[in-house]
Short mmCIF file of C-alpha atoms in Angstrom, two decimals:
data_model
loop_
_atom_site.label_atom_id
_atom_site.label_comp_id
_atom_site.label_asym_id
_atom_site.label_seq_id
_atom_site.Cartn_x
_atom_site.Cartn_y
_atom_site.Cartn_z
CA UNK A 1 2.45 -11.23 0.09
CA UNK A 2 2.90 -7.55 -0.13
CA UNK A 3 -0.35 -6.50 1.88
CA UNK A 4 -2.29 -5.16 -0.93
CA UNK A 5 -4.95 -6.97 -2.33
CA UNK A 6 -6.51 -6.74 -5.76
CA UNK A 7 -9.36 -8.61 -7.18
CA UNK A 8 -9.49 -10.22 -9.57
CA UNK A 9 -6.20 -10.40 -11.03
CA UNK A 10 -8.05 -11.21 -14.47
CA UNK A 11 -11.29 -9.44 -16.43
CA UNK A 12 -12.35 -9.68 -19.80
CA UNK A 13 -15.20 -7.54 -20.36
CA UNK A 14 -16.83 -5.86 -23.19
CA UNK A 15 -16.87 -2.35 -24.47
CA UNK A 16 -20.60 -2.07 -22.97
CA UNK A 17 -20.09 -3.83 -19.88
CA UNK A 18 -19.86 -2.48 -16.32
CA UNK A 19 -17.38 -3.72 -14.01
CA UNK A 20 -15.46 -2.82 -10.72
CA UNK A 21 -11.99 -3.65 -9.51
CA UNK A 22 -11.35 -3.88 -6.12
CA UNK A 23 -8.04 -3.07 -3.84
CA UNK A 24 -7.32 -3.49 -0.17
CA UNK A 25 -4.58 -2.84 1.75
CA UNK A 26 -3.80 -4.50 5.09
CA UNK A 27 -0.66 -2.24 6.18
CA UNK A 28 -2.41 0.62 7.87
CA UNK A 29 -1.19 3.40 5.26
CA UNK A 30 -2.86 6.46 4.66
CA UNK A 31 -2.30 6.97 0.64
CA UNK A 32 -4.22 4.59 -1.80
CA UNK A 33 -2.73 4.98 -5.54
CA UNK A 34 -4.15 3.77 -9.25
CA UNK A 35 -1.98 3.17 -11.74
CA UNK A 36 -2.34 1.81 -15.76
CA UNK A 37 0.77 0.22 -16.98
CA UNK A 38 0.16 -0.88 -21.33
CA UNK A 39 2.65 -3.46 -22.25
CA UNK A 40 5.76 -1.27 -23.13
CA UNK A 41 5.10 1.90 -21.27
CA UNK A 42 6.01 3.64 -18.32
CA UNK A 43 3.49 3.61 -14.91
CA UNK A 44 0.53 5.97 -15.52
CA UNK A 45 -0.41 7.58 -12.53
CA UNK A 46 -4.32 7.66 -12.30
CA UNK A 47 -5.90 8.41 -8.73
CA UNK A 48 -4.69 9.30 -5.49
CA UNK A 49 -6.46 9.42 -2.07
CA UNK A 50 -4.69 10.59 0.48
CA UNK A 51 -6.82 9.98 4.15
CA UNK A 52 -9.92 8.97 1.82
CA UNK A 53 -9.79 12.34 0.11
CA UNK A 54 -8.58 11.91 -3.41
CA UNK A 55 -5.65 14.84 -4.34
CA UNK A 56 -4.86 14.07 -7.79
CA UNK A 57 -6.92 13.13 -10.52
CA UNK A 58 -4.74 12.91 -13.46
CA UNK A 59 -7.12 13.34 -16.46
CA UNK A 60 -8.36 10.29 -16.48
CA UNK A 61 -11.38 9.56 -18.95
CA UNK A 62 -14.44 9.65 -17.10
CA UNK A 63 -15.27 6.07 -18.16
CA UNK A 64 -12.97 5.77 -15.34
CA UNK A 65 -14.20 6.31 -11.93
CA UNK A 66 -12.83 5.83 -8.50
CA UNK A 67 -14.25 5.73 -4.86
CA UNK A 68 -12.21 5.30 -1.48
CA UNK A 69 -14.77 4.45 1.28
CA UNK A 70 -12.15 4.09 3.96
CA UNK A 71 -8.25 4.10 4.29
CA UNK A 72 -8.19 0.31 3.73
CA UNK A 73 -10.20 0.04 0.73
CA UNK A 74 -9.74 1.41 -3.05
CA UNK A 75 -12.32 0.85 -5.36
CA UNK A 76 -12.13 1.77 -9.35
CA UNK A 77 -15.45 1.86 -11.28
CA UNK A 78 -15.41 0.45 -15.03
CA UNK A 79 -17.99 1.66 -17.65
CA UNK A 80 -18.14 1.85 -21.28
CA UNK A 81 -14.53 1.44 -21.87
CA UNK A 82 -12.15 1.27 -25.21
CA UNK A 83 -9.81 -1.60 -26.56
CA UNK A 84 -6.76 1.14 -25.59
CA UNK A 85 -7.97 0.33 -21.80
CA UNK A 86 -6.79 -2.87 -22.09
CA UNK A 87 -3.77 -2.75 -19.54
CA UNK A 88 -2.51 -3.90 -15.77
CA UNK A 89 -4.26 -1.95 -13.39
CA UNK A 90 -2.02 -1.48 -10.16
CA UNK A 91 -2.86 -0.44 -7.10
CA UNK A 92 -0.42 0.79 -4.36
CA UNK A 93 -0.40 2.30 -0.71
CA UNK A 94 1.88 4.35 1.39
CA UNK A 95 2.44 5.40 4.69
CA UNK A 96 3.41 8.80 4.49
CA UNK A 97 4.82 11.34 2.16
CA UNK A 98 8.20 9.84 1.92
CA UNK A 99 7.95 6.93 2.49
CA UNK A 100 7.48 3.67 -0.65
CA UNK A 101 4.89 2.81 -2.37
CA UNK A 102 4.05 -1.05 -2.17
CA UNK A 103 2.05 -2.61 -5.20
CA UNK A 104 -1.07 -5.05 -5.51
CA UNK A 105 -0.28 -7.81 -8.45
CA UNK A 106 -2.69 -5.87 -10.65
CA UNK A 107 -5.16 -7.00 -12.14
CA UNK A 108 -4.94 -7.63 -16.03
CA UNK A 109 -7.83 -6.17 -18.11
CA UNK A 110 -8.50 -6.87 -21.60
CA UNK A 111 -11.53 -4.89 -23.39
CA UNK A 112 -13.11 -6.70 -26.24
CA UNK B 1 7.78 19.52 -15.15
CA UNK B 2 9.57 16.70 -12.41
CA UNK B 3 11.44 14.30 -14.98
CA UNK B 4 13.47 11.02 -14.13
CA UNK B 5 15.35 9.73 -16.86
CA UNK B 6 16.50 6.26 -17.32
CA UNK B 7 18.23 4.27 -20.00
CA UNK B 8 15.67 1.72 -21.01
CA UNK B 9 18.56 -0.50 -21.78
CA UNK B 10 18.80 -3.44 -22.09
CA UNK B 11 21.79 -3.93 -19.99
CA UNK B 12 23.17 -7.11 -20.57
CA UNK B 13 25.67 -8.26 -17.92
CA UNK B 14 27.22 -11.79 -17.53
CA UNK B 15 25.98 -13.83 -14.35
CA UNK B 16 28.37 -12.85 -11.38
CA UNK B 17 28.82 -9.55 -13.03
CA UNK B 18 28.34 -6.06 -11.05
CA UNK B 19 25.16 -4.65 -12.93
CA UNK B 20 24.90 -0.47 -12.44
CA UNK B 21 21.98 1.09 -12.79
CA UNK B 22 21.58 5.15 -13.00
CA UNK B 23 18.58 7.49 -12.42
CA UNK B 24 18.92 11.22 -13.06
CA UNK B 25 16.28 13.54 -11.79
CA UNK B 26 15.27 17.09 -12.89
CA UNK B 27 13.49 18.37 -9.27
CA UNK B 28 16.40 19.85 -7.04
CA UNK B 29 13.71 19.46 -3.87
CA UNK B 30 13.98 15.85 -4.00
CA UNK B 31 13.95 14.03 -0.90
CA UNK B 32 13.07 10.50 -0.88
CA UNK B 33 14.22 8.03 -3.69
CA UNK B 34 13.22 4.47 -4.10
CA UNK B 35 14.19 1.13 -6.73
CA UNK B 36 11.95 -1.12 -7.71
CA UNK B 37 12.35 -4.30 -9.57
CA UNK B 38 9.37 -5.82 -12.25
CA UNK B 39 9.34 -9.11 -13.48
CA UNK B 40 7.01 -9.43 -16.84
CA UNK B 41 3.76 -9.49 -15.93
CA UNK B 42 4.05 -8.74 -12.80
CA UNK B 43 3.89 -5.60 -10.27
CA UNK B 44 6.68 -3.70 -9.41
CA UNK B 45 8.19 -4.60 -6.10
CA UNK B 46 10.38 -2.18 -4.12
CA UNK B 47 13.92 -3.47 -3.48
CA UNK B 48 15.78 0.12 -1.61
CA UNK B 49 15.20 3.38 -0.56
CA UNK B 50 17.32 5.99 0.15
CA UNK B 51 16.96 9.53 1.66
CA UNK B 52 20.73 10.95 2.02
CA UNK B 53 23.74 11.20 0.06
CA UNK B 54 26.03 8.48 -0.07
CA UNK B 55 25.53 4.53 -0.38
CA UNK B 56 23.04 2.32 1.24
CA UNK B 57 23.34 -1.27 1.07
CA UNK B 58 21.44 -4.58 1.62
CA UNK B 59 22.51 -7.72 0.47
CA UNK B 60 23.67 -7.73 -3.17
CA UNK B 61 22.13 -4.27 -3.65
CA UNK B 62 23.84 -1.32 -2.97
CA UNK B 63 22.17 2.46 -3.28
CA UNK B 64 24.23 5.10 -4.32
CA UNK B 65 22.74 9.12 -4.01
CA UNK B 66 24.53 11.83 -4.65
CA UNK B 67 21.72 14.76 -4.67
CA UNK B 68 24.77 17.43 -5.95
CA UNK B 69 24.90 15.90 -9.13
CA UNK B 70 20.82 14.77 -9.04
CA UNK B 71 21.66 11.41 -9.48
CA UNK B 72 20.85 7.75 -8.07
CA UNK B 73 21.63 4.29 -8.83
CA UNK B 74 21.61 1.06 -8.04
CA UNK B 75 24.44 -1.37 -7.99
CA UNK B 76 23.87 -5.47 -7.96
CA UNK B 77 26.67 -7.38 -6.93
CA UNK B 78 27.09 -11.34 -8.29
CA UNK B 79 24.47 -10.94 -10.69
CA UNK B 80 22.30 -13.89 -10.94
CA UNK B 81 19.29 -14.76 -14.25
CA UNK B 82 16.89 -14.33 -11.70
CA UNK B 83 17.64 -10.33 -11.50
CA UNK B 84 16.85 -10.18 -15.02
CA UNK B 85 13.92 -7.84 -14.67
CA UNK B 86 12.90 -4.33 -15.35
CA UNK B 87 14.64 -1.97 -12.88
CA UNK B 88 12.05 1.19 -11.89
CA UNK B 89 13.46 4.68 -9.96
CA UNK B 90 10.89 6.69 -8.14
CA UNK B 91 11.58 10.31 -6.68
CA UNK B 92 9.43 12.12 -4.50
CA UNK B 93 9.74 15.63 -3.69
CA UNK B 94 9.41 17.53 -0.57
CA UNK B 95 6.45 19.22 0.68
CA UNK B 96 4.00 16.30 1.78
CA UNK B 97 3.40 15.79 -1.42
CA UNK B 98 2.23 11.46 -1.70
CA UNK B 99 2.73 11.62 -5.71
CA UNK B 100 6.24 10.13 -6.72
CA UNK B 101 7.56 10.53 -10.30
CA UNK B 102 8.89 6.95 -11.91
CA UNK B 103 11.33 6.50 -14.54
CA UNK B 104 10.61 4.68 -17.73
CA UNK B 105 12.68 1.72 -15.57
CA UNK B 106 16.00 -0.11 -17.19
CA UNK B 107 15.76 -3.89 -18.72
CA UNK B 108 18.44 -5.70 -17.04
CA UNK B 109 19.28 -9.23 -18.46
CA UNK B 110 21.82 -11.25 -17.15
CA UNK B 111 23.08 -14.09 -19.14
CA UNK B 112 25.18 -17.40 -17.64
#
């Protein structure tokens, strides 16, 4: 139990289809992180939110959308995505600047 | 451009063997450096972290930093099968900043 929470760990979904994964994090942090990891490559930094205010948005497709409504909860919004999304989706939190990121399991999508 | 390099391996090391694992890093500022550890399939799961130069242990890991040479790595003593796993290094810089740069991460096996 790392005390970050993603659901679900598994979605198939369609190239039309609309779909939201969900992350919570139960260690009082203040930094909420997406990442994409494709089999075989390194961790892709997506979103950051830093005290529910998102700093980096790393040119991420707009089929790919995120929303932090509070410090505890990480949402990322799925529309009208590509077979190259296909990928574990990880989310992580921190306390502070330097301190370690802690990961969800992911959740594993596959785009049909 | 912050860069960590890694060798992606693998790094095959008998069981009971002293596996070492180095990180170099490009960004001088450094401050905070961290190992993580990713089975297949899973989420990456942070094992040490280290701020200062010099060696920090814990258990059968031991952290080695020496921020001269822009350098880190990670030593595992009495190798065991179950270590074989993916080995990640993340450096963050100074400056507040929440977004760490990974390494491609080294594919440690170790055989009985």
């Amino acid at each position: 139990e790392t005390g970050v929470t993603q659901t679900p760990r598994h979605l198939v979904m369609g190239m039309t289809n609309k779909k939201s994964l969900k992350c919570e994090q139960h260690l009082g942090h203040n930094a909420m992180y997406w990442y994409k990891q494709s089999a075989k490559k390194p961790l892709e930094l997506m979103f950051v939110y830093s005290l529910e205010e998102r700093v980096e948005n790393n040119s991420v497709p707009s089929r790919f959308s995120p929303e932090c409504p509070n410090s505890s909860h990480l949402f990322l919004h799925l529309h009208t995505l590509q077979p190259e999304d296909s990928a574990l989706y990880l989310c992580a939190s921190s306390q502070a600047p330097n301190q370690p990121q802690h990961f969800g399991d992911g959740t594993r999508l596959s785009i049909l | 451009q912050k860069e960590v390099e890694q060798n992606s391996g693998p790094l095959s090391v008998p069981e009971g063997a002293i596996a070492s694992l180095n990180c170099t890093y490009s960004d001088r500022g450094s401050q905070s450096f961290f190992w993580y550890r990713q089975y297949s399939g899973k989420s990456p799961e942070l094992i040490m972290s280290i701020y200062s130069n010099g060696d920090k242990e814990d258990g059968r890991f031991t952290a080695q930093l020496n921020k001269a040479s822009q350098y880190v790595s990670l030593l595992i003593r009495d190798s065991q099968p179950s270590d074989s796993a993916t080995y990640l290094c993340a450096v963050k810089a100074s400056g507040g900043s929440y977004i760490p740069t990974f390494g491609r991460g080294t594919s440690l096996i170790v055989h009985p």
